[in-house]
mmCIF file of C-alpha atoms and ligand atoms in Angstrom:
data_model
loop_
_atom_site.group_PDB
_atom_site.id
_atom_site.type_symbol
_atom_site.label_atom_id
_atom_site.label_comp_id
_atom_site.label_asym_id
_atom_site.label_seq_id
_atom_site.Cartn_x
_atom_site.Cartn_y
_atom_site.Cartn_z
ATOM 1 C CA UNK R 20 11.859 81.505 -75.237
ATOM 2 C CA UNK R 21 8.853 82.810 -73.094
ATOM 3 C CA UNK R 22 7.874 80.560 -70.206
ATOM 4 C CA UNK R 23 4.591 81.165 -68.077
ATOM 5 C CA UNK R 24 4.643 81.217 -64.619
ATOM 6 C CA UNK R 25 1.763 80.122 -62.478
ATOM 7 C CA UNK R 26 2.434 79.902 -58.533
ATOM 8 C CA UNK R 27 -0.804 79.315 -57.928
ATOM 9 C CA UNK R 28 -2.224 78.652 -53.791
ATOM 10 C CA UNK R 29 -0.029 77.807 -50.935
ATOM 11 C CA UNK R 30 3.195 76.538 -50.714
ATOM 12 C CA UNK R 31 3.244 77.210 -55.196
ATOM 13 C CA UNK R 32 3.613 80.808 -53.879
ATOM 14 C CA UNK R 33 6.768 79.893 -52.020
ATOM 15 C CA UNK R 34 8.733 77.374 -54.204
ATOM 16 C CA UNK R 35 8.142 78.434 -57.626
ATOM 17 C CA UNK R 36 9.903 81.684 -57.073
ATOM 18 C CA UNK R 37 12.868 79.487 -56.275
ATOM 19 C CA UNK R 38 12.329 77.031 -59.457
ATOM 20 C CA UNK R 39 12.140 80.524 -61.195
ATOM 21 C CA UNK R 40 15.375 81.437 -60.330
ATOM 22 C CA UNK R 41 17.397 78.427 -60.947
ATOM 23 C CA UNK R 42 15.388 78.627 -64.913
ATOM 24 C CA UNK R 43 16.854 82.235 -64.812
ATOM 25 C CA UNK R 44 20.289 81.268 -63.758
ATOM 26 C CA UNK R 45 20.809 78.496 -66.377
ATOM 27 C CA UNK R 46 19.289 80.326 -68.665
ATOM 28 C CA UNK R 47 19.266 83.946 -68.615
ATOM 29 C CA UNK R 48 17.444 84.593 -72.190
ATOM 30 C CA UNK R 49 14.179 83.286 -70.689
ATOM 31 C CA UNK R 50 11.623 85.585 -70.990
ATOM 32 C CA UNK R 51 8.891 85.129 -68.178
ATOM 33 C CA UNK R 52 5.352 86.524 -67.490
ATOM 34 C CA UNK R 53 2.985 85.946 -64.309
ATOM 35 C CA UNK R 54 -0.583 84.516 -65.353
ATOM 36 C CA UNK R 55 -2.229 84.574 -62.169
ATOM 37 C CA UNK R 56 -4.890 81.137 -61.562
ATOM 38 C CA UNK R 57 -6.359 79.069 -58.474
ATOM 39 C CA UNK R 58 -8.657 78.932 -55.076
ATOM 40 C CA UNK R 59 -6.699 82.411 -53.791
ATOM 41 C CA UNK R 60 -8.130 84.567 -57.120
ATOM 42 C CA UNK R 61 -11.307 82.734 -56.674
ATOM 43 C CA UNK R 62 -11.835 84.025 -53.318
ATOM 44 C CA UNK R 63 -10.772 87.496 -54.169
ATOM 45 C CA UNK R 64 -12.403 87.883 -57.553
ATOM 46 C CA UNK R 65 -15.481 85.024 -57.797
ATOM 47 C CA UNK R 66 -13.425 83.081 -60.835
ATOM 48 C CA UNK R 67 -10.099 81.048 -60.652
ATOM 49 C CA UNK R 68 -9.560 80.766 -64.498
ATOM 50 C CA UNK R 69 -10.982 82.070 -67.350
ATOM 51 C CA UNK R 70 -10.417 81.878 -71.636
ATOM 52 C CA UNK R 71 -8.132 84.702 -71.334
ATOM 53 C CA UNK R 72 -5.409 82.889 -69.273
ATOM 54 C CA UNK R 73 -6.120 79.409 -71.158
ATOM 55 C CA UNK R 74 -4.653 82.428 -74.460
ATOM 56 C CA UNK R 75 -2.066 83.629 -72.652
ATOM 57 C CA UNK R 76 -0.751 80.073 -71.197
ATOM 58 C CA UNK R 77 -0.963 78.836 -75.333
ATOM 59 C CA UNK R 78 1.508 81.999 -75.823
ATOM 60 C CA UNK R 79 3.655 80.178 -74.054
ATOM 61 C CA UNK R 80 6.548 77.868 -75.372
ATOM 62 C CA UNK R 81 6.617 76.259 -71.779
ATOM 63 C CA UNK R 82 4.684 77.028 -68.454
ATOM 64 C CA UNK R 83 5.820 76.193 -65.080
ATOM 65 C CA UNK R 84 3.387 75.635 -62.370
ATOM 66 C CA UNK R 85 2.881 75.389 -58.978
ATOM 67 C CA UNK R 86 -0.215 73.952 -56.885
ATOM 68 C CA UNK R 87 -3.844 75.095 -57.148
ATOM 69 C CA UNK R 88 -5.841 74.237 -53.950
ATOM 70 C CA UNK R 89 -9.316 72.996 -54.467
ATOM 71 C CA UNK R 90 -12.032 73.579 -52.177
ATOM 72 C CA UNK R 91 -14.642 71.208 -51.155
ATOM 73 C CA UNK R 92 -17.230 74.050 -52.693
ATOM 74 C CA UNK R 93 -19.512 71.944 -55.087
ATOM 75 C CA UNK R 94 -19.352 74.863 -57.022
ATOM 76 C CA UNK R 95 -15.282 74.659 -57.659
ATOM 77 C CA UNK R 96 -14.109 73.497 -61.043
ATOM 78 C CA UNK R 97 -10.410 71.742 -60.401
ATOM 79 C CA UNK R 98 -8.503 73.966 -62.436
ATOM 80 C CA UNK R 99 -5.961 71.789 -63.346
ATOM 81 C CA UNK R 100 -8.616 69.354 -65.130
ATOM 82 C CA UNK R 101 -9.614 72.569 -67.025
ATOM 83 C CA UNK R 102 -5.947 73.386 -68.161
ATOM 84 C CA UNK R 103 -5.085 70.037 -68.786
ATOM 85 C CA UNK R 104 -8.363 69.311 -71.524
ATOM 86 C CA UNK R 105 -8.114 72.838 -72.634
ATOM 87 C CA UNK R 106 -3.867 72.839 -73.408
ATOM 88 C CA UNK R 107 -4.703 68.637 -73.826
ATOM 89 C CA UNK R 108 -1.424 67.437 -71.702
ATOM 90 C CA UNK R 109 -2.639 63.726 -72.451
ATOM 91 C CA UNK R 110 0.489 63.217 -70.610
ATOM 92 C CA UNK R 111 1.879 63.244 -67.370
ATOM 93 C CA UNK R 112 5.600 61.722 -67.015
ATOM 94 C CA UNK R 113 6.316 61.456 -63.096
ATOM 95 C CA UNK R 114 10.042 60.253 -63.054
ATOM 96 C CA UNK R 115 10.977 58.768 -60.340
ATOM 97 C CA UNK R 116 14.751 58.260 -59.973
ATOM 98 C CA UNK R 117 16.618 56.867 -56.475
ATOM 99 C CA UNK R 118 19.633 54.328 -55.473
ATOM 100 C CA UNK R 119 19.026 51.243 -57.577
ATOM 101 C CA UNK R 120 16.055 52.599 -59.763
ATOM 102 C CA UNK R 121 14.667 55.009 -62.273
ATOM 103 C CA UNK R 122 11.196 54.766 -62.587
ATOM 104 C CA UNK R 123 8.937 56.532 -65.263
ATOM 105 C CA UNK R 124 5.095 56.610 -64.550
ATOM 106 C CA UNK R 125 3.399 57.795 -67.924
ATOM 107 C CA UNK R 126 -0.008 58.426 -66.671
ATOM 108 C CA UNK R 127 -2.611 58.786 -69.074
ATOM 109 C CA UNK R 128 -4.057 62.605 -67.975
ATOM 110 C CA UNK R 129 -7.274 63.812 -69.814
ATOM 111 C CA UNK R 130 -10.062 61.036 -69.209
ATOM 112 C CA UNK R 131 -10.392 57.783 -67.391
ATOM 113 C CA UNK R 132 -11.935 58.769 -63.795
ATOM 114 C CA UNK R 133 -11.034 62.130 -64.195
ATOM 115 C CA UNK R 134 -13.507 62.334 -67.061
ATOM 116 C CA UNK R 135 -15.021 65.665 -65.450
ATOM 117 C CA UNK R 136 -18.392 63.949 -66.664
ATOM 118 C CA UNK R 137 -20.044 63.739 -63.513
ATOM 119 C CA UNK R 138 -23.564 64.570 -61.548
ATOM 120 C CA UNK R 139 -25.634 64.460 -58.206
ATOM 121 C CA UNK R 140 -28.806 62.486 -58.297
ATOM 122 C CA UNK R 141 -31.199 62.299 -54.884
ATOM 123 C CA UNK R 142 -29.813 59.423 -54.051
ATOM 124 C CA UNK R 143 -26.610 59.169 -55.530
ATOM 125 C CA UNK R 144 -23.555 60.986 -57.286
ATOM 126 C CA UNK R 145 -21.923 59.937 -60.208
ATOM 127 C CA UNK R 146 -18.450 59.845 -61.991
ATOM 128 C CA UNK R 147 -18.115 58.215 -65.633
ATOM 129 C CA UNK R 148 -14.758 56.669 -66.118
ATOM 130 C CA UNK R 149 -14.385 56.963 -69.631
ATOM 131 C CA UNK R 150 -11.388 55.195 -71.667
ATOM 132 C CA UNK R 151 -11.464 55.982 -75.662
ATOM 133 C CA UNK R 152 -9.481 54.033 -78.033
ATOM 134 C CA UNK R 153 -7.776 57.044 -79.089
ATOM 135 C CA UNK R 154 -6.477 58.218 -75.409
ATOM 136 C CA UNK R 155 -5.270 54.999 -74.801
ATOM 137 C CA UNK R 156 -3.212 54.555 -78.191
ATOM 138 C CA UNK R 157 -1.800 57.842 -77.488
ATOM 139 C CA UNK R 158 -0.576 57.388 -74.005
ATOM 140 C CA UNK R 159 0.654 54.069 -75.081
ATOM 141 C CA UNK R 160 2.891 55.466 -78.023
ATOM 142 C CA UNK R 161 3.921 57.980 -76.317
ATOM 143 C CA UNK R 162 5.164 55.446 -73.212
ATOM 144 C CA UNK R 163 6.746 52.952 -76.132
ATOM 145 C CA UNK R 164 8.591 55.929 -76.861
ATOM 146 C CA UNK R 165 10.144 56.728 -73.662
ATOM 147 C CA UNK R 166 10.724 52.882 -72.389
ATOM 148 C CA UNK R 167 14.328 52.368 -72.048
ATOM 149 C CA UNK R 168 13.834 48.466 -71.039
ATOM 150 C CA UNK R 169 10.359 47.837 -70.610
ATOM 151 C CA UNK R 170 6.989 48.590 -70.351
ATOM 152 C CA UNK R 171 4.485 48.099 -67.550
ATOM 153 C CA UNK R 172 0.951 48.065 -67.752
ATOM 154 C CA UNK R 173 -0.629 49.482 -64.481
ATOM 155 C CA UNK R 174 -4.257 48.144 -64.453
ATOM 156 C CA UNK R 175 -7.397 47.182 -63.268
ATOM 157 C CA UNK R 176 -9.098 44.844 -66.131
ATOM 158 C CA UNK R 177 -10.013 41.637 -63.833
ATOM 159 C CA UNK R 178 -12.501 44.330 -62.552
ATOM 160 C CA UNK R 179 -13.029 46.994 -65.385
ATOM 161 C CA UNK R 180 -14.010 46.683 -68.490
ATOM 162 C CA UNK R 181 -12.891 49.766 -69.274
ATOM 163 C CA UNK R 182 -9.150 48.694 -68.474
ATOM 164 C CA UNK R 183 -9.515 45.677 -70.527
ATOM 165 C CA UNK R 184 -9.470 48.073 -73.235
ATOM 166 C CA UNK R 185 -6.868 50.243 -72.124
ATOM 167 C CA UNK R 186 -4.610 47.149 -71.547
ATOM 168 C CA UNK R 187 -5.146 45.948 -74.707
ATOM 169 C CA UNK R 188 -4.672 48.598 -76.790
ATOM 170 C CA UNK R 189 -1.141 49.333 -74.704
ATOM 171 C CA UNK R 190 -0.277 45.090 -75.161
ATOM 172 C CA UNK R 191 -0.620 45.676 -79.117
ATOM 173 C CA UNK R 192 1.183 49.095 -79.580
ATOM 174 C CA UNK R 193 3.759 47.994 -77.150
ATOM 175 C CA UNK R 194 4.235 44.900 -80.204
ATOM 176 C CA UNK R 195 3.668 47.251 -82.586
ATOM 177 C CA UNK R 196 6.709 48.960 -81.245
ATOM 178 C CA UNK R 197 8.495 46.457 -80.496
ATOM 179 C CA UNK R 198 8.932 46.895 -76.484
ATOM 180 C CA UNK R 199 8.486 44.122 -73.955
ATOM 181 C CA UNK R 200 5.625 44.457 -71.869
ATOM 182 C CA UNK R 201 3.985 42.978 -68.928
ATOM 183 C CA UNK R 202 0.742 43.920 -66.817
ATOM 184 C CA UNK R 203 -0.124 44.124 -63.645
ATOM 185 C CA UNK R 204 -3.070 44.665 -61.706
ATOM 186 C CA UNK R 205 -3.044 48.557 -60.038
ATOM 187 C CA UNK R 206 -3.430 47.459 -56.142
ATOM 188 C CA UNK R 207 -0.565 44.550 -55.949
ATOM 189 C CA UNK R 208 1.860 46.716 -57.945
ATOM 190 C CA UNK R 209 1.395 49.562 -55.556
ATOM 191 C CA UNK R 210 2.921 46.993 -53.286
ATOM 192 C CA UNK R 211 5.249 45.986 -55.364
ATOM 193 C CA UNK R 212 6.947 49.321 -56.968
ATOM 194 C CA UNK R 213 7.781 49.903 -52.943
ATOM 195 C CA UNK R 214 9.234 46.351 -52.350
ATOM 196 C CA UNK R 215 11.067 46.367 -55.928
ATOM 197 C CA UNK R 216 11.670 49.371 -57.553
ATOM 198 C CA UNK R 217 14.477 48.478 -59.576
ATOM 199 C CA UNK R 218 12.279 45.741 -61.364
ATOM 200 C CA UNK R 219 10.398 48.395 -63.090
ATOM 201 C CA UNK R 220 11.393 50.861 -66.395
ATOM 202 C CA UNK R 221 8.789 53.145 -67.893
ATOM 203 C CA UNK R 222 4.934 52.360 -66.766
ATOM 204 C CA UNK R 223 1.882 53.538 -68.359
ATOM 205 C CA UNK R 224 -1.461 53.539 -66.182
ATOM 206 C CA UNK R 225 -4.954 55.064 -66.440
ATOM 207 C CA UNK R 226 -5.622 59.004 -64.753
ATOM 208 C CA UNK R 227 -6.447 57.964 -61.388
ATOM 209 C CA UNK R 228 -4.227 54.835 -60.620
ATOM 210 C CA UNK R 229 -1.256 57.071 -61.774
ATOM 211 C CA UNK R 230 -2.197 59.611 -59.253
ATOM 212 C CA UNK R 231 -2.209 57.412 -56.712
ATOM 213 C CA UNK R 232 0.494 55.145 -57.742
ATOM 214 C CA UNK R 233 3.342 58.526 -58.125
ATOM 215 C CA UNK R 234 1.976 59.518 -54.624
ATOM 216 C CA UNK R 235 2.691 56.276 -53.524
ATOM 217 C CA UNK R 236 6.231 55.756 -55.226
ATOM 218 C CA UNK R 237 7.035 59.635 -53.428
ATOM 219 C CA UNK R 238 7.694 57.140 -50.523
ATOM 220 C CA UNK R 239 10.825 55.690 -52.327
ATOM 221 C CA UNK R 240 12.699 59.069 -52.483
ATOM 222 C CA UNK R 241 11.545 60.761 -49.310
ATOM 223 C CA UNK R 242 8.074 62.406 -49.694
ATOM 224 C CA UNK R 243 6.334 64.615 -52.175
ATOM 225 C CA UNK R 244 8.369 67.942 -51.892
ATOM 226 C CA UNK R 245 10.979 65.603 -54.257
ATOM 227 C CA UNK R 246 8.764 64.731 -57.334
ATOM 228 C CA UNK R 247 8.571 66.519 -60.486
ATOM 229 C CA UNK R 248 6.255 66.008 -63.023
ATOM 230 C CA UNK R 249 5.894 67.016 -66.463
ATOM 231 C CA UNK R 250 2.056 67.261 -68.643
ATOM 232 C CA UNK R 251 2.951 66.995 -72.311
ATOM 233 C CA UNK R 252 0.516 67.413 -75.212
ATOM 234 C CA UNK R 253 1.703 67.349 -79.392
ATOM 235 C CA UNK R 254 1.334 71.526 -78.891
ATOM 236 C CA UNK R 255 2.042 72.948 -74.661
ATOM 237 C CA UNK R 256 3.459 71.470 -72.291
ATOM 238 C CA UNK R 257 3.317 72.408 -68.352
ATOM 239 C CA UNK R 258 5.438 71.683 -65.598
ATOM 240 C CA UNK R 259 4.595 71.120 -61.794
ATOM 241 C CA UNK R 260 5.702 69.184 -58.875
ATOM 242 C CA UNK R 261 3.163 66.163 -57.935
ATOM 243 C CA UNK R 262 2.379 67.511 -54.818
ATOM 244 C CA UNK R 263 -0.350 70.360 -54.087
ATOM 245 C CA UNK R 264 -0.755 73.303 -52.158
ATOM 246 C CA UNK R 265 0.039 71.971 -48.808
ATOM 247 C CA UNK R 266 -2.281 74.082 -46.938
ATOM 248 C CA UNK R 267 -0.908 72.872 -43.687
ATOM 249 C CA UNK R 268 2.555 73.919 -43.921
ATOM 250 C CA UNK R 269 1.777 77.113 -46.343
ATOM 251 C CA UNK R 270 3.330 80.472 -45.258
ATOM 252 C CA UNK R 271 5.729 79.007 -43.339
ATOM 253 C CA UNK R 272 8.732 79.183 -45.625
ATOM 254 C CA UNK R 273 9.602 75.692 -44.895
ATOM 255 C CA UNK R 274 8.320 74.046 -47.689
ATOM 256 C CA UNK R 275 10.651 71.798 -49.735
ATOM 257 C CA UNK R 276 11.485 73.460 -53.308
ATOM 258 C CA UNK R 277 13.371 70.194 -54.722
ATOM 259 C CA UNK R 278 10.534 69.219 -56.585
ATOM 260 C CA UNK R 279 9.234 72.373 -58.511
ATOM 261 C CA UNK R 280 12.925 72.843 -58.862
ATOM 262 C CA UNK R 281 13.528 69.316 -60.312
ATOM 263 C CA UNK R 282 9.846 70.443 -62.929
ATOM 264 C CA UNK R 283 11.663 72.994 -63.640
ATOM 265 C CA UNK R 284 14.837 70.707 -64.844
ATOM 266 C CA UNK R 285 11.954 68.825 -66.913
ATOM 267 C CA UNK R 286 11.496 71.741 -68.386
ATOM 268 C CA UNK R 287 14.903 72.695 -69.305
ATOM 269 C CA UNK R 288 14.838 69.128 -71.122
ATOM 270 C CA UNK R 289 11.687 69.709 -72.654
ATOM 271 C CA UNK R 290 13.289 72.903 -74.910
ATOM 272 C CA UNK R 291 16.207 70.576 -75.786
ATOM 273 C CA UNK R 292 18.711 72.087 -72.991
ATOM 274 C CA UNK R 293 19.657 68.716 -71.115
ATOM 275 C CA UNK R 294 22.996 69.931 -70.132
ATOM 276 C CA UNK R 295 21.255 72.622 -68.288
ATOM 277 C CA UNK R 296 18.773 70.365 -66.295
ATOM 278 C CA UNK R 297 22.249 67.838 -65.417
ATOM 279 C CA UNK R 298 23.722 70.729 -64.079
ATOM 280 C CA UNK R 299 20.262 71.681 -62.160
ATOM 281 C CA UNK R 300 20.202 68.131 -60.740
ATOM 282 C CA UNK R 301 23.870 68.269 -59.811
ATOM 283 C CA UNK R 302 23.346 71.677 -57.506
ATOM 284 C CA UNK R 303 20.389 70.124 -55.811
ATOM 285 C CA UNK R 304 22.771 67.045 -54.932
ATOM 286 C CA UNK R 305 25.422 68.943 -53.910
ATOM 287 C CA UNK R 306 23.524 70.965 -51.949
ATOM 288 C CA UNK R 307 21.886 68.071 -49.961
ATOM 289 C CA UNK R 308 25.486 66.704 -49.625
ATOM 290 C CA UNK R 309 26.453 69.536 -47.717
ATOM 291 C CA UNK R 310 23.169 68.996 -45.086
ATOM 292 C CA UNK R 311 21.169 71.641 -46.298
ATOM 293 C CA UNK R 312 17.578 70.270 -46.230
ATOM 294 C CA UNK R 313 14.092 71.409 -45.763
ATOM 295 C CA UNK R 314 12.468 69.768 -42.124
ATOM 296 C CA UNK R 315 10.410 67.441 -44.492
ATOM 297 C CA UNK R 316 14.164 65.655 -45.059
ATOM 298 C CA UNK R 317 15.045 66.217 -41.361
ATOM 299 C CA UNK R 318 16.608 69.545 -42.191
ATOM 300 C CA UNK R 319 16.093 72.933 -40.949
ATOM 301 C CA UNK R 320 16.518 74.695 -43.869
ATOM 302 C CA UNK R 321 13.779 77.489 -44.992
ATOM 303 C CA UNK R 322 12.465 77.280 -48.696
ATOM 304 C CA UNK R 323 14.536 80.421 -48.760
ATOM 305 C CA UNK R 324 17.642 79.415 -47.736
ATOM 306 C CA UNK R 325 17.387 76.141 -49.929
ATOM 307 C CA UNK R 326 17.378 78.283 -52.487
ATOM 308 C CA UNK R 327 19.793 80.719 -52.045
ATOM 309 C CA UNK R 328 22.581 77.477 -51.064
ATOM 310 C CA UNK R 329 21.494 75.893 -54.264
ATOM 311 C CA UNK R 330 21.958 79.221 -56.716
ATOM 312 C CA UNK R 331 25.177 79.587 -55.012
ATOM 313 C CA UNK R 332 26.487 75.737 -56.048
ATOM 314 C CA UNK R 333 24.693 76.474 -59.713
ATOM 315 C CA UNK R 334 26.856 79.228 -60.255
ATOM 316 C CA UNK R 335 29.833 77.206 -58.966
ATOM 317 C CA UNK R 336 29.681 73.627 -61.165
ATOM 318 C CA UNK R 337 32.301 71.969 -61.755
ATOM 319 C CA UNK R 338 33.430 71.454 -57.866
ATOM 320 C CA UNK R 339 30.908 68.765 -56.786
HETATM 321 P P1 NAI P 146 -0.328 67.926 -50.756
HETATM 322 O O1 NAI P 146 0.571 67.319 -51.775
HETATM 323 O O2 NAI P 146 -0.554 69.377 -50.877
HETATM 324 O O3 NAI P 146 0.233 67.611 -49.280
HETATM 325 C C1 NAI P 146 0.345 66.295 -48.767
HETATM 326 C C2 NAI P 146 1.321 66.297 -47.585
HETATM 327 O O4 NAI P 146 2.660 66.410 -48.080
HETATM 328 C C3 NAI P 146 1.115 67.461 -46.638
HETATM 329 O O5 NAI P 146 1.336 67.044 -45.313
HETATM 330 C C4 NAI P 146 2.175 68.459 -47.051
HETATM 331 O O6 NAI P 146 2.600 69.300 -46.009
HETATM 332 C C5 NAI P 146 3.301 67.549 -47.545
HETATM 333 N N1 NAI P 146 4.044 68.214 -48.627
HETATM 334 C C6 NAI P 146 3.621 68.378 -49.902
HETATM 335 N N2 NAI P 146 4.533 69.056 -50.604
HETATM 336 C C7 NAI P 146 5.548 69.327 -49.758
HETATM 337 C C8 NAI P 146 6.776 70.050 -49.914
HETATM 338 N N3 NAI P 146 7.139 70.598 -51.081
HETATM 339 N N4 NAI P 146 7.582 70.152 -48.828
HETATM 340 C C9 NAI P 146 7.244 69.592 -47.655
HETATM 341 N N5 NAI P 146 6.092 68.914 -47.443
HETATM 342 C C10 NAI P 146 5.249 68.804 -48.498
HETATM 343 O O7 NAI P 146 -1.716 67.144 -50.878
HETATM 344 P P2 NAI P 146 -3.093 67.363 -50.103
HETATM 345 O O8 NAI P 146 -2.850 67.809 -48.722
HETATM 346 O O9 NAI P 146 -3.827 66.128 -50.376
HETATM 347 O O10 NAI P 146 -3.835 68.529 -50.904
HETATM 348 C C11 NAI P 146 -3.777 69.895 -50.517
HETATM 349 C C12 NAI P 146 -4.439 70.754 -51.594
HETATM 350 O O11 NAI P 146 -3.679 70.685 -52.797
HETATM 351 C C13 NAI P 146 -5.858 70.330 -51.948
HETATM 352 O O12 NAI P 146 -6.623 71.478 -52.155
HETATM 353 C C14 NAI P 146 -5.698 69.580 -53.245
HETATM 354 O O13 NAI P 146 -6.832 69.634 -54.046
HETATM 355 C C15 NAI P 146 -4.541 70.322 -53.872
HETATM 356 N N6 NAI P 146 -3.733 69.527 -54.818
HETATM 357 C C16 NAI P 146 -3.280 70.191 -55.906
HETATM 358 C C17 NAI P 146 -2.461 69.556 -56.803
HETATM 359 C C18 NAI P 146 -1.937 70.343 -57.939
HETATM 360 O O14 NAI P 146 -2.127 71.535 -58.036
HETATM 361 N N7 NAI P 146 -1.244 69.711 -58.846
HETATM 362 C C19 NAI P 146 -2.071 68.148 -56.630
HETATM 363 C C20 NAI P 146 -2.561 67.551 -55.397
HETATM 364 C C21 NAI P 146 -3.371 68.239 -54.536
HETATM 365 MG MG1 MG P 147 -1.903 63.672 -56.851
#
């Protein structure tokens, strides 16, 4: 089992490390290698990601990632919009999980807004928001597949014709497979996923709105250093927390490492090792239970000594 490792800028250099560790723990036959990608290489060597680490991230049976920072410089490609066309990771599964709910945002995560079709005119600047037939079927299978209840259809289609597609196509695969489904439009259910969580299963939504909406839902389990996120494609899959490089609280050492930790768990799922990722879970609760917490949950914990408390309960299971 090889797994890539790619800290990235910022706080991905100082929690990674620690989702490293607890992979290594649970599973001591992973074999791991450093591909090196983001704004910090950028600066230091004029490119942030080339073919050659697209190869060695395909070697890979899983990669786990940390934030890339990206730079107002018009010049900047987003590297994650490269790696996600060039590995395709059509999808990104944001779980969500609290007292009383457990959420799953599928959000569709090669086109839509984030198209990368885009260009500067004299008097304008323009981004094509393109939806394909084919994206959408595929995001909405592969939601079907993962809705325990049912489905939700995160949209915008009063406005968009674009999203009258993309709900459409979700409404008949959704029949096709047999899953009850409802819609609702993006902006009231942003409202409404905070008010009632617990009336919502798995949700599929378009690039952008599911960027904003998992941001948004962060709120229900106490901020973004909690959220992990998984990109899946039919061939590579990658493995990051939803938030980014956190520029303002980076080299401090107080960054929160639950959520690359909890990617990490995703990814301990994602090779078929479920008992693993419980057990991952379980050490992070325990942990917490004991009042050892990063200052983002009113801690004053380092991302450090997080770490170190929660290797110490992973190697002692059983007495939670
Ligand atoms: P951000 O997620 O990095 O930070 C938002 C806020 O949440 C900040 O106040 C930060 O301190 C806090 N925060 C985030 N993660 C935390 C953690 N683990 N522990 C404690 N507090 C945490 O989003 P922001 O500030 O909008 O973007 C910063 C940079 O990251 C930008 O360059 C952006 O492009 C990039 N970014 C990268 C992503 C990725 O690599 N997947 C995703 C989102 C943003
Ligand atoms: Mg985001």
């Amino acid at each position: 089992m090889k797994v890539a490792v790619v800290e990235g800028d910022g706080i991905g250099r100082e929690v990674i490390p620690v989702a490293r560790d607890v992979l290594a723990c649970v599973r001591p036959d992973i074999e791991f290698f450093e591909v090196e990608l983001g704004y910090a290489r950028w600066e230091r060597t004029g490119t942030a990601y080339d073919d050659a680490d697209l190869h060695d991230l395909k070697s890979a049976d899983a990669i786990l990632f940390g934030a890339v920072t990206t730079p107002p410089d018009p010049d900047y490609r987003s590297v994650l919009l490269q790696l996600r066309k060039g590995l395709d990771l059509y999808a990104n599964l944001r779980p969500v999980k609290g007292e009383g709910f457990d959420i799953l945002i599928v959000r569709e995560n090669t086109e839509g807004l984030y198209s990368g079709i885009e260009w500067t005119e004299a008097d304008r600047a323009c981004t094509l928001r393109v939806i394909t037939r084919r994206g959408s079927r595929r995001i909405a299978r592969f939601a079907c597949a993962r809705t325990r209840s049912h489905l939700t259809v995160g949209n915008k289609a009063n406005v968009l014709k674009s999203d009258v597609l993309f709900r459409d196509i979700c409404l008949e695969e959704a029949a096709r497979a047999g899953v009850p489904c409802t819609t609702q439009f993006i902006d009231s259910f942003a409202l409404d996923i905070l008010m009632h969580p617990s009336r919502y299963d798995c949700i599929v939504t378009t690039n952008i709105f599911g960027d904003i909406l998992s941001d948004v839902a962060a709120f229900l389990v106490g901020g973004l250093g909690l959220l992990p996120s998984a990109n899946i494609g039919d061939r590579h899959a990658l493995f990051e927390p939803v938030h980014g490089s956190a520029p303002d609280i980076a080299g401090r050492n107080i960054a929160n490492p639950i959520a690359a930790v909890r990617s990490a768990a995703l990814l301990l799922e994602h090779i078929g090792e479920p008992e693993a990722a419980a057990q991952v879970e379980g050490a992070i609760k325990k942990t917490i239970a004991a009042g050892i917490t990063t200052p983002d949950m009113g801690g004053s914990a380092t991302t450090g000594s997080f770490g170190s408390a929660l290797l110490a309960n992973l190697r002692t299971p059983g007495r939670g």
